[in-house]
Tab-separated table of C-alpha atoms in Angstrom:
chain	number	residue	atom	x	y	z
A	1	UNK	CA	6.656	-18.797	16.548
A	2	UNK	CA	4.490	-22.267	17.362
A	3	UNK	CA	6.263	-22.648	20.130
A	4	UNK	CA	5.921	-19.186	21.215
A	5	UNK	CA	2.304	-19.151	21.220
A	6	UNK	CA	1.639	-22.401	22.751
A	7	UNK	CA	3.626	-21.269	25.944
A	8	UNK	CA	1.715	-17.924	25.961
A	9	UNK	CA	-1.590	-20.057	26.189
A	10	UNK	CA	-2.652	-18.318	22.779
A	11	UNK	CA	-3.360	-21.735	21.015
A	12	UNK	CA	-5.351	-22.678	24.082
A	13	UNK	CA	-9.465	-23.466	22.517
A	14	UNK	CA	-8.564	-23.199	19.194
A	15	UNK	CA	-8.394	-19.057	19.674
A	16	UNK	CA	-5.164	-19.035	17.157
A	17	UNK	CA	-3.716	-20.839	14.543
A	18	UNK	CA	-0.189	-20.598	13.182
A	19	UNK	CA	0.748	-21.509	9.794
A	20	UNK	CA	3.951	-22.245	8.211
A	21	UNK	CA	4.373	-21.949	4.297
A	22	UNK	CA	7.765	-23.541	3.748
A	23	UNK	CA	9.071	-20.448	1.938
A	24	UNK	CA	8.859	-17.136	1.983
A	25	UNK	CA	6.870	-16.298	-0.924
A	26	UNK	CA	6.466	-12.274	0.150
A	27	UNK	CA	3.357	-10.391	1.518
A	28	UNK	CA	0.562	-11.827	-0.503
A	29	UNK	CA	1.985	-15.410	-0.486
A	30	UNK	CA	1.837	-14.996	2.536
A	31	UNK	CA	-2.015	-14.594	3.148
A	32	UNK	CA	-2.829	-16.114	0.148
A	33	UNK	CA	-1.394	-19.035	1.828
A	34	UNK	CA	-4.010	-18.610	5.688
A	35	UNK	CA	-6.479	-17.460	3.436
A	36	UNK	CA	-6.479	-20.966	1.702
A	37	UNK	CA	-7.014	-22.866	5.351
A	38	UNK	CA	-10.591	-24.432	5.745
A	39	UNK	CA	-12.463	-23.096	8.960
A	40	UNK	CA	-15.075	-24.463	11.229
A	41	UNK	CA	-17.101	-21.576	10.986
A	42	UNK	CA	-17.859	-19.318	8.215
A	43	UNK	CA	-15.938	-15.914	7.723
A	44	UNK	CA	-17.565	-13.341	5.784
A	45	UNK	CA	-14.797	-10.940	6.562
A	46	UNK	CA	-10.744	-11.273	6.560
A	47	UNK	CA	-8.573	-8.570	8.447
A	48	UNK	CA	-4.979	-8.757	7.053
A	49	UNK	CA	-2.733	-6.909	9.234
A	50	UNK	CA	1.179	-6.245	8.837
A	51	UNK	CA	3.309	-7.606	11.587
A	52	UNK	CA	4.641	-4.625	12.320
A	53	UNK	CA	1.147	-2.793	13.111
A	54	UNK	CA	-0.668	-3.309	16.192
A	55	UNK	CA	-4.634	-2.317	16.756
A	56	UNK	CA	-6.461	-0.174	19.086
A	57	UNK	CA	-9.165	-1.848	21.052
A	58	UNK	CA	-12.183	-0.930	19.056
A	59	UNK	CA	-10.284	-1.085	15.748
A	60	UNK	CA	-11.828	-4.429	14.157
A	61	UNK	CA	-15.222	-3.671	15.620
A	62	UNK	CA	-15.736	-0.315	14.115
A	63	UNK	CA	-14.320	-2.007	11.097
A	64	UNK	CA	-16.592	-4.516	10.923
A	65	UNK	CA	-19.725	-2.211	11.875
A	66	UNK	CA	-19.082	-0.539	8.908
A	67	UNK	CA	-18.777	-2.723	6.719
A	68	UNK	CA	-22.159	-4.590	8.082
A	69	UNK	CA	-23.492	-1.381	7.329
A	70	UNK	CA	-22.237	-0.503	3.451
A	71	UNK	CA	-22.453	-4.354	2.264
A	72	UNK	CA	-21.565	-2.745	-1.120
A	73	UNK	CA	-18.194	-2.356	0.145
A	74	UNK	CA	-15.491	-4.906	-0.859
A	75	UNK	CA	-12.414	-3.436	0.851
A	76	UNK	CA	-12.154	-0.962	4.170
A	77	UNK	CA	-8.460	0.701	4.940
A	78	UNK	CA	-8.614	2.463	7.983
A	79	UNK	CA	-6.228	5.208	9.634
A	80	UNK	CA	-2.474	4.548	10.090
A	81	UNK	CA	-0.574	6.274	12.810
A	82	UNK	CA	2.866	6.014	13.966
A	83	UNK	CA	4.863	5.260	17.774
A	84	UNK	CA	4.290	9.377	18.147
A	85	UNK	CA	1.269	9.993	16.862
A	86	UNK	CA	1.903	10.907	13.370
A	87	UNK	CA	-0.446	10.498	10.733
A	88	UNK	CA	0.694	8.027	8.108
A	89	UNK	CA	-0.839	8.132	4.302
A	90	UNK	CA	-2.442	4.508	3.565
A	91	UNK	CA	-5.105	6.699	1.259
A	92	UNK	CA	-4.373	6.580	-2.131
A	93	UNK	CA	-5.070	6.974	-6.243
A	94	UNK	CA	-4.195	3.718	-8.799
A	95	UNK	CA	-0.763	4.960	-10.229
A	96	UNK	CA	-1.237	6.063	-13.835
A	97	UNK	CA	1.861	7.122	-15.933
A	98	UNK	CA	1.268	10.922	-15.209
A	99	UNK	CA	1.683	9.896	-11.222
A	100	UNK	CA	5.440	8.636	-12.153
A	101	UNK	CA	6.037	11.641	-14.115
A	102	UNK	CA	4.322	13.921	-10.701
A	103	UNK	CA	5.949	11.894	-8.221
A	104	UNK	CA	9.831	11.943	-9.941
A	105	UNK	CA	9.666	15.822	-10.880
A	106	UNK	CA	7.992	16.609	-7.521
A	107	UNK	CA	8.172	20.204	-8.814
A	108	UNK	CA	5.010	22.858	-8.473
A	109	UNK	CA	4.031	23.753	-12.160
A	110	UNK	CA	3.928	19.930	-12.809
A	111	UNK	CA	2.300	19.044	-9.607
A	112	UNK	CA	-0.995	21.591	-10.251
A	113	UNK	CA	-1.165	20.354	-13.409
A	114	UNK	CA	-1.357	16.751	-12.540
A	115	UNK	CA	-2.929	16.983	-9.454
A	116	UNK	CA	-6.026	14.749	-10.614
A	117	UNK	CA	-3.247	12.307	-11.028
A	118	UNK	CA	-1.106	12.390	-7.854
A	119	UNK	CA	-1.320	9.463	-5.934
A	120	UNK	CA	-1.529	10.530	-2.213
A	121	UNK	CA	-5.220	11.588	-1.507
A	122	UNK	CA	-6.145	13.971	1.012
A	123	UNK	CA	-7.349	12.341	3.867
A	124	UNK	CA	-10.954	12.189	4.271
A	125	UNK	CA	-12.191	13.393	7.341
A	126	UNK	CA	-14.902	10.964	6.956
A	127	UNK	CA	-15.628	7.556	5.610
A	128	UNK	CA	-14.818	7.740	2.123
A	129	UNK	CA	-13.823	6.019	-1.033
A	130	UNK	CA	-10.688	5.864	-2.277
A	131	UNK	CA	-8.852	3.901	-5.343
A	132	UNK	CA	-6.879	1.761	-2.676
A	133	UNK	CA	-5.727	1.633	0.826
A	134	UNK	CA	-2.484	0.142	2.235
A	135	UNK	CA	-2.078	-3.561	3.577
A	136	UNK	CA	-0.895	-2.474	7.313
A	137	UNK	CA	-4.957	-2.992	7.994
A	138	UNK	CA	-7.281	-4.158	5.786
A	139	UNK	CA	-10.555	-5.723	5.936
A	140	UNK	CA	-11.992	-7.352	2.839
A	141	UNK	CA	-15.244	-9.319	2.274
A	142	UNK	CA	-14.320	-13.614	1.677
A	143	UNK	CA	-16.575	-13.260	-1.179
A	144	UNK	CA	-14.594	-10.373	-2.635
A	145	UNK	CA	-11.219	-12.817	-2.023
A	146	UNK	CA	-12.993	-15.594	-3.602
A	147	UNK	CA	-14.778	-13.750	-6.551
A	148	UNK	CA	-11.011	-12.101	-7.296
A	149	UNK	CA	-9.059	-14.786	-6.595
A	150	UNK	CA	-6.690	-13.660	-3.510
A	151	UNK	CA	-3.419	-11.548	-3.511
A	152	UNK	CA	-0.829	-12.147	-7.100
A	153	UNK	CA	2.032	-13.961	-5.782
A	154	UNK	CA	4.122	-12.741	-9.088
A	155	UNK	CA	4.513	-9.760	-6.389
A	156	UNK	CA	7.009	-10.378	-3.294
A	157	UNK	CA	6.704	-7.023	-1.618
A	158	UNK	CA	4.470	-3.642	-2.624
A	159	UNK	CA	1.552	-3.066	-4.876
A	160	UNK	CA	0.174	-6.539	-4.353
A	161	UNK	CA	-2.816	-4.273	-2.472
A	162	UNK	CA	-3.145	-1.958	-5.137
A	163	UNK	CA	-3.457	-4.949	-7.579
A	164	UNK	CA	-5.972	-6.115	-5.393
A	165	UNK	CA	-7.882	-3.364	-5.216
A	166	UNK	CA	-8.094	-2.578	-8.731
A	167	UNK	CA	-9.000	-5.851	-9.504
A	168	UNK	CA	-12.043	-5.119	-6.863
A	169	UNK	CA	-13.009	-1.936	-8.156
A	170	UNK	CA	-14.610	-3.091	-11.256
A	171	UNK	CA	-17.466	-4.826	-8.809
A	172	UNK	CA	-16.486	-3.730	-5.303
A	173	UNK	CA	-14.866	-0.498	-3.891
A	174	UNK	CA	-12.587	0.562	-1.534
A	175	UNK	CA	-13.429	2.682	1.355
A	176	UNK	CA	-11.011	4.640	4.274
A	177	UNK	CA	-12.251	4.882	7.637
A	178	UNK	CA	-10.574	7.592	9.579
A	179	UNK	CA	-12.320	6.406	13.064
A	180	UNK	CA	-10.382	3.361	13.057
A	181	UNK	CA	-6.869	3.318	13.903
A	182	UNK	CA	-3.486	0.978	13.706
A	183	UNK	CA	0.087	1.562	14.674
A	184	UNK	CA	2.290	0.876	12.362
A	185	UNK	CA	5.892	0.643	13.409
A	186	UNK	CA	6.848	1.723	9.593
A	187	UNK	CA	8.727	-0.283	7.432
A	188	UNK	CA	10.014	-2.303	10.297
A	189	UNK	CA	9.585	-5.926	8.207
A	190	UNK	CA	11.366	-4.270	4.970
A	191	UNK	CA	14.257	-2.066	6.355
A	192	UNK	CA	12.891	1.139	4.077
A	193	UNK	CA	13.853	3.850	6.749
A	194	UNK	CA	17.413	2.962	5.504
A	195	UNK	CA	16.962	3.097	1.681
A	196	UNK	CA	19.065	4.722	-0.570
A	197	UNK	CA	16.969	3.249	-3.774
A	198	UNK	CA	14.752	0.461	-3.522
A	199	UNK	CA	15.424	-2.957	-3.520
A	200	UNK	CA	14.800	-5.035	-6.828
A	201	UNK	CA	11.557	-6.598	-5.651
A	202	UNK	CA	9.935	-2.790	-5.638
A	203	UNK	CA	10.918	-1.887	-9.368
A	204	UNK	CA	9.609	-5.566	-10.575
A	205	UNK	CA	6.442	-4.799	-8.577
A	206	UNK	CA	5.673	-1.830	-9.990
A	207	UNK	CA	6.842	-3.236	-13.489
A	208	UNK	CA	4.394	-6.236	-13.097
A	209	UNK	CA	1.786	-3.639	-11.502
A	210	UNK	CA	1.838	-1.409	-15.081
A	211	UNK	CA	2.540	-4.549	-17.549
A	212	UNK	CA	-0.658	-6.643	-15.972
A	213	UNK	CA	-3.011	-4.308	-15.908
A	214	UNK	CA	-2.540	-1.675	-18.288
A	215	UNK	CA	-0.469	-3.710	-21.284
A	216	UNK	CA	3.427	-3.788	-22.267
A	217	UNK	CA	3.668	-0.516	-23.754
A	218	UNK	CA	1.735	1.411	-21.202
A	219	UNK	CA	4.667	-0.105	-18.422
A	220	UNK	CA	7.144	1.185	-20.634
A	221	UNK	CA	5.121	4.529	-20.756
A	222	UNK	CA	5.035	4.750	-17.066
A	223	UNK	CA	9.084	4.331	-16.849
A	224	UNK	CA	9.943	7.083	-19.443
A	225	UNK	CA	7.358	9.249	-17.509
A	226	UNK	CA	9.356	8.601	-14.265
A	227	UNK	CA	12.868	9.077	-15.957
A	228	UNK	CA	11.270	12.489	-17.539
A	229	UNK	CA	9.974	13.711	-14.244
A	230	UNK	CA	13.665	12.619	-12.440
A	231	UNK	CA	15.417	15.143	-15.216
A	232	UNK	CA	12.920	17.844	-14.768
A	233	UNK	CA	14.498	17.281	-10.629
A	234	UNK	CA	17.881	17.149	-12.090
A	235	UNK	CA	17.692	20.212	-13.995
A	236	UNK	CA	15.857	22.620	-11.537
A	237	UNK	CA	18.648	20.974	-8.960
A	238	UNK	CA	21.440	22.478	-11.004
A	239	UNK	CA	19.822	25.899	-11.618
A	240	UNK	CA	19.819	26.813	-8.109
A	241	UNK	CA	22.997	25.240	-7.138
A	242	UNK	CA	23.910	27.908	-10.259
A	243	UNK	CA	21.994	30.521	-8.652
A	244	UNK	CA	23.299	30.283	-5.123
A	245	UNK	CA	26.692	30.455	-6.243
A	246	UNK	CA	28.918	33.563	-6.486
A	247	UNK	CA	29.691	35.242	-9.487
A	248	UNK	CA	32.874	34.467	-10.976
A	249	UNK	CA	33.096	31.059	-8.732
A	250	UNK	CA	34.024	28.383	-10.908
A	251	UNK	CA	31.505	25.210	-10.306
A	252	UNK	CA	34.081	22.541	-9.445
């Protein structure tokens, strides 16, 4: 990737910089690990972007405008779009232990009841707040990074920017800006498109999401709310498979 950019001219005047780690530590090692770079000049703002998303024109400067604007801000997701088009959800509630139990049964009754609770917002047409907005784009104040201290690196992949933003939230909250948009060529870095359960890394982060911030038995809460909601699936799965079969049919 040096390489790369030095033949493209991109190093040329200092106009970018690229880092090597020595190990992949995941997403938020990752930035953690630019983040930590001294700079000439002083940043008061830090865009991290995925590598798989790429920005309109005016994206950082409407970003940034707004921000400028709202200093009370501390994060700023904006809207997330696909190759075609399609609208992508990056707005979002902190998961509770009624979300896992929502999000597993994914069944109406449950859904109305919890719907206070279920982690996909509506977008907002408008700038808004939200609980948290996903890491393809985000722009976050330095002394927000600094106050908070960065992204955990105990996560290698997902949450690590929900942990971040609700360690923000107690001071400094997150907003969605619809105006500004990013394709995101989705889950092209992590291979998710192909999932038939997720990998390791995405059950410890959501362990070490539940455990850190809302205590041992609260984690363990959260996973007998999930396996709960996956048997109320189950179940309602094998009453219509009953009640789509013929009479007298024998289930096999």
């Amino acid at each position: 990737m040096s390489r790369e950019a030095a033949d493209r001219g991109w190093t040329a005047g200092g106009r970018l910089r690229v880092l090597q780690s020595g190990h992949n530590g995941g997403f938020g090692a990752g930035n953690n690990a630019a983040l930590r770079v001294p700079t000439d000049r002083p940043c008061d703002l830090v865009l991290i972007v995925n590598s798989d998303a790429f920005l309109e024109p005016d994206t950082i400067a409407r970003m940034r405008a707004h921000m400028l604007t709202h200093p009370a801000i501390g994060l700023l997701g904006c809207r997330v779009v696909g190759e075609h088009g399609n609208h992508h959800t990056t707005h979002f509630r902190f998961p509770t232990a009624a979300s896992e139990l929502e999000d597993a049964a994914r069944t109406g009754p449950i859904s109305r009841l919890l719907a206070r609770h279920v982690v996909t917002m509506p977008m907002p047409p408008v700038a808004a707040p939200v609980d948290w907005a996903a890491g393809a784009a985000l722009m976050i104040r330095r002394d927000v990074l600094d106050a908070i201290g960065g992204f955990d690196e105990a996560y290698f992949l997902y949450f690590e920017e929900t942990d971040l933003c609700l360690r923000a939230a107690r001071r400094w909250p997150t907003h969605y800006l619809p105006d500004a948009r990013v394709m995101h060529i989705g889950s092209v870095s992590t291979g998710m498109r192909e999932w038939t359960l997720p990998p390791d890394y995405w059950f410890a982060s959501r362990e070490h999401y539940f455990r850190k911030n809302h205590g041992r038995a609260y984690a363990v809460a959260a996973v007998l709310a999930h396996l709960a909601g996956l048997t109320v699936r189950r179940l309602r799965a094998i009453r219509r498979e009953d009640q789509t079969m013929p009479k007298g049919q024998a289930r096999a």
